[in-house]
mmCIF file of C-alpha atoms in Angstrom:
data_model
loop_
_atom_site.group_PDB
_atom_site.id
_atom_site.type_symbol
_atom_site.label_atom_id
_atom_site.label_comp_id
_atom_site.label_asym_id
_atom_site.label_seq_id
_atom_site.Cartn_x
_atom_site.Cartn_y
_atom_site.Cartn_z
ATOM 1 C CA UNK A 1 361.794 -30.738 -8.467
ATOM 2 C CA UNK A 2 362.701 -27.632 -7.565
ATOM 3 C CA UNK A 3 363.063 -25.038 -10.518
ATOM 4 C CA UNK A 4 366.959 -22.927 -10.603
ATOM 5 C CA UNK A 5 366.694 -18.998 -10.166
ATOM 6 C CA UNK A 6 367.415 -17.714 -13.156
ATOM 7 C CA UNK A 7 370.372 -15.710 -13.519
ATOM 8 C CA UNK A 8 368.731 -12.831 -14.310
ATOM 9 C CA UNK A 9 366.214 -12.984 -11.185
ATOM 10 C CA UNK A 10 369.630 -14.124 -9.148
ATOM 11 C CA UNK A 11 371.747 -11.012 -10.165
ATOM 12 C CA UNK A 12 368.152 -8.688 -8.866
ATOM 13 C CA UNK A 13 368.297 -10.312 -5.657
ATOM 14 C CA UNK A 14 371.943 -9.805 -5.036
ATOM 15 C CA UNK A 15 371.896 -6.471 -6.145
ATOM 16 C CA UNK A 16 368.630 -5.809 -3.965
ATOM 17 C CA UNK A 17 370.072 -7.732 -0.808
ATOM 18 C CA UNK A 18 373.487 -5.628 -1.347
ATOM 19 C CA UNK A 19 372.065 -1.940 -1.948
ATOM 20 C CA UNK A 20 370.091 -2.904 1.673
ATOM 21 C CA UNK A 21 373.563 -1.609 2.996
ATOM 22 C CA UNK A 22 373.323 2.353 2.453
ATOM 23 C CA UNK A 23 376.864 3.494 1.967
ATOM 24 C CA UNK A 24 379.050 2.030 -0.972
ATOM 25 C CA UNK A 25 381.592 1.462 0.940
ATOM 26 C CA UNK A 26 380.322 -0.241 3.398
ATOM 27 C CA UNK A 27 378.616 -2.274 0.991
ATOM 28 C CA UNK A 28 381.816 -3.009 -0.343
ATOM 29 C CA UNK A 29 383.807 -4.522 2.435
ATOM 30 C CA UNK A 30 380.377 -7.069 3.045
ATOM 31 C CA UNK A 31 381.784 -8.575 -0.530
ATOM 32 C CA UNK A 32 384.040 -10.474 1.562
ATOM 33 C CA UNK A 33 381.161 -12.401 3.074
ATOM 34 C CA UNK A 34 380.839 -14.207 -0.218
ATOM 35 C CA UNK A 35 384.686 -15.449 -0.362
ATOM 36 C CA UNK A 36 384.294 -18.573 1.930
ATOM 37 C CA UNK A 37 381.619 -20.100 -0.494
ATOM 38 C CA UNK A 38 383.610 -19.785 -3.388
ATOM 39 C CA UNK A 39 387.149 -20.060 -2.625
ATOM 40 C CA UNK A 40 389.966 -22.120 -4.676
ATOM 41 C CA UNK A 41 392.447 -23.959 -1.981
ATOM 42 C CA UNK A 42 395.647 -22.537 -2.253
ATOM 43 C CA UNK A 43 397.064 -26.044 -3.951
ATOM 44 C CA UNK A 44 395.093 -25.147 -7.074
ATOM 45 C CA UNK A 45 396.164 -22.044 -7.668
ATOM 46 C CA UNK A 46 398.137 -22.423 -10.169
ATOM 47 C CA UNK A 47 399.670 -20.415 -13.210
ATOM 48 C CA UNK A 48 397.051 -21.373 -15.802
ATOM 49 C CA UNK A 49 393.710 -20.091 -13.688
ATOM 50 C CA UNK A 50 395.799 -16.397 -13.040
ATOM 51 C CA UNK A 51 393.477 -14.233 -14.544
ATOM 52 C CA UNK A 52 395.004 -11.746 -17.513
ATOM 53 C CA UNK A 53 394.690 -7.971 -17.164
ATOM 54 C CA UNK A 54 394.627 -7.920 -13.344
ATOM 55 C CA UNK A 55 396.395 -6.310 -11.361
ATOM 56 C CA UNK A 56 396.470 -8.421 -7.787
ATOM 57 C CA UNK A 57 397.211 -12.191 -8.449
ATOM 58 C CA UNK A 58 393.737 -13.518 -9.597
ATOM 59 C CA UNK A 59 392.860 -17.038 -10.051
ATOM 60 C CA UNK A 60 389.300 -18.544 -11.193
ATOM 61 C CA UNK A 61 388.333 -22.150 -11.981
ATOM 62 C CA UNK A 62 385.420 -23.485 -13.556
ATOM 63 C CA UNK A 63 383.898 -26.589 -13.437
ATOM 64 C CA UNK A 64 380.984 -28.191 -14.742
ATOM 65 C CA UNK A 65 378.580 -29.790 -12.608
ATOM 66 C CA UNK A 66 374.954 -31.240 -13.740
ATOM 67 C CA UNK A 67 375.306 -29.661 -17.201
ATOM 68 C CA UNK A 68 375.840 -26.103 -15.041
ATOM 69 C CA UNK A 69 378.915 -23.998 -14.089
ATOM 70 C CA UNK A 70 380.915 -23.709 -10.893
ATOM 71 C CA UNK A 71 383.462 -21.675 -10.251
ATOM 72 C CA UNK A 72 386.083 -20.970 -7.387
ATOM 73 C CA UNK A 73 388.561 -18.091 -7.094
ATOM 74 C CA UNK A 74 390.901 -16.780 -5.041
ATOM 75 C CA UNK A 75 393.092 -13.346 -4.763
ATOM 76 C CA UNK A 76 395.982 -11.464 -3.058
ATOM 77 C CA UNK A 77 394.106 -8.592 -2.545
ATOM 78 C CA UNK A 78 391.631 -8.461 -0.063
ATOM 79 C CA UNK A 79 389.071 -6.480 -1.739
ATOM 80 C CA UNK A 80 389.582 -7.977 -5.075
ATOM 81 C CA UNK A 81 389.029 -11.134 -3.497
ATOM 82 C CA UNK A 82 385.727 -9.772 -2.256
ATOM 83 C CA UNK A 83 384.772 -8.761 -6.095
ATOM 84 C CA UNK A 84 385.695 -11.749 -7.970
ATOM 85 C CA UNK A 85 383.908 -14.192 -4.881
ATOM 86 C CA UNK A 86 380.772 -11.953 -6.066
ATOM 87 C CA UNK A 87 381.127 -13.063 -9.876
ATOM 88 C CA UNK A 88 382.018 -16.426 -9.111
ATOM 89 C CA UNK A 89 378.874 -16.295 -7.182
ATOM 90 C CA UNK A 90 376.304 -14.560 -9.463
ATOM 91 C CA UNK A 91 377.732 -17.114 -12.416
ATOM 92 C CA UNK A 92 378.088 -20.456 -10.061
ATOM 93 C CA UNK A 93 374.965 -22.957 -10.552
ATOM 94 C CA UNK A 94 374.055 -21.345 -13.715
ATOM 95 C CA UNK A 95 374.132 -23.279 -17.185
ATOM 96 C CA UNK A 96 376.849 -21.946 -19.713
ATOM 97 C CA UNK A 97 374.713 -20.148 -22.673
ATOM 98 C CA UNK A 98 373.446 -18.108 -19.138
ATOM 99 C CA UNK A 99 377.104 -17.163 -18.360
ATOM 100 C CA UNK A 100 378.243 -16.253 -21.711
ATOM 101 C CA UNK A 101 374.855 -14.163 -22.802
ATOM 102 C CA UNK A 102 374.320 -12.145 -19.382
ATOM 103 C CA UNK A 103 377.196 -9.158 -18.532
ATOM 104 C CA UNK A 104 377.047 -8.410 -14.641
ATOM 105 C CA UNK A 105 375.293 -5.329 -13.852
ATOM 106 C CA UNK A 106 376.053 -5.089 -10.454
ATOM 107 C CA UNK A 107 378.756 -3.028 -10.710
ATOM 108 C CA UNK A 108 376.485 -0.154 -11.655
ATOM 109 C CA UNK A 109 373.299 -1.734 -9.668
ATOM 110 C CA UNK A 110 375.145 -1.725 -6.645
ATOM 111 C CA UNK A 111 376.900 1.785 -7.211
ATOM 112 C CA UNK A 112 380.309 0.226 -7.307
ATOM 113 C CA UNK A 113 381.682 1.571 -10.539
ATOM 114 C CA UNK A 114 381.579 5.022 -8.912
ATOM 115 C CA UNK A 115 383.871 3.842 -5.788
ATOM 116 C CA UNK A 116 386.011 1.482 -8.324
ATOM 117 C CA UNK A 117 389.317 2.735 -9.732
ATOM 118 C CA UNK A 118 389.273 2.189 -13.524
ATOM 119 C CA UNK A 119 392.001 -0.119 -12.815
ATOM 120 C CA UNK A 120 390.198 -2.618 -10.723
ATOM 121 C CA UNK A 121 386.981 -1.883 -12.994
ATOM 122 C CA UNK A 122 389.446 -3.478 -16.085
ATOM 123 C CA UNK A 123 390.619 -6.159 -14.036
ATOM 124 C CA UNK A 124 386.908 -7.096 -13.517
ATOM 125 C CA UNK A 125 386.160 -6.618 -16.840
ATOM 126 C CA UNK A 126 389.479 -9.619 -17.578
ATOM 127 C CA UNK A 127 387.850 -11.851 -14.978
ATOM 128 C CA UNK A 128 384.381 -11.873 -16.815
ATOM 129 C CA UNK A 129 386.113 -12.135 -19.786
ATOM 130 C CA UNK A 130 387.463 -15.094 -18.044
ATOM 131 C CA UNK A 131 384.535 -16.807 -17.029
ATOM 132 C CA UNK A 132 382.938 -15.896 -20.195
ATOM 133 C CA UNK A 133 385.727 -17.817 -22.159
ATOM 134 C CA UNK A 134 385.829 -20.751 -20.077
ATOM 135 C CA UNK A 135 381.469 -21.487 -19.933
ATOM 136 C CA UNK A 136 381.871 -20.787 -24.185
ATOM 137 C CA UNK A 137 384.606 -23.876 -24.357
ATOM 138 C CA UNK A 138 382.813 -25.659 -22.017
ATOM 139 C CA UNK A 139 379.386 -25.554 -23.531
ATOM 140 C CA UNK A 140 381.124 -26.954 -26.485
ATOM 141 C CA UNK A 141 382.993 -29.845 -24.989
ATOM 142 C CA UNK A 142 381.395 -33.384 -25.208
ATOM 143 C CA UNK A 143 379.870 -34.288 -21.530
ATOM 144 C CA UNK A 144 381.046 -37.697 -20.120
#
């Protein structure tokens, strides 16, 4: 049986793999490569998944799978889109006590907080909050 990456050794890789691309910019317009994976359909996007504090129109779901956490998102802004499809995929396939304990640093590892406006940095900081929320309740709720 093969043996999940921790979250820990997942968020190193991603911010290795990422800082491969030199300029910060650059870097973060490949975000966007990360969207297909993760993305909510546009019939799920409703009111209740909108994400509080963001500017752009945010949306994340989370679902349990196997005991561990999936999530999907979706955006009206192209590059936010491209920086909540990298939490959703730093957090997806990890169990809940993993989501809740471990803050992203790959905003700083990745040089991204520099290029950021502290307006988008708050709206990431309300979509962790988010996902931090929702793998809490869920690690709570009874599994069928």
């Amino acid at each position: 049986m093969l043996v999940p990456m921790t979250l820990r050794d997942k968020q190193a890789e991603l911010i290795a793999d990422l800082n491969l691309i030199e300029n910060v910019q650059e870097r973060l317009s490949a975000l966007t490569s990360f969207i297909p994976a993760v993305t909510l359909p546009e019939a799920l996007r409703t009111d209740d998944l909108l994400v509080p504090g963001c500017v752009s129109r945010v949306w994340v779901q989370g679902e349990m799978k196997d005991g561990r956490c999936q999530f999907r998102c979706a955006a009206d802004s192209p590059m936010v889109a491209g920086l909540v499809a990298l939490l959703c995929h730093l957090y997806t396939d990890s169990e809940p006590a993993e989501v809740v304990a471990m803050e992203p640093e790959i905003w700083v590892g990745c040089a991204f907080h520099k290029a950021l406006t502290p307006t988008r940095l708050n709206g990431l900081a309300s979509m962790r909050t988010r996902m931090r929320d929702w793998a809490a309740a869920s690690s709570q709720a009874p599994q069928a």
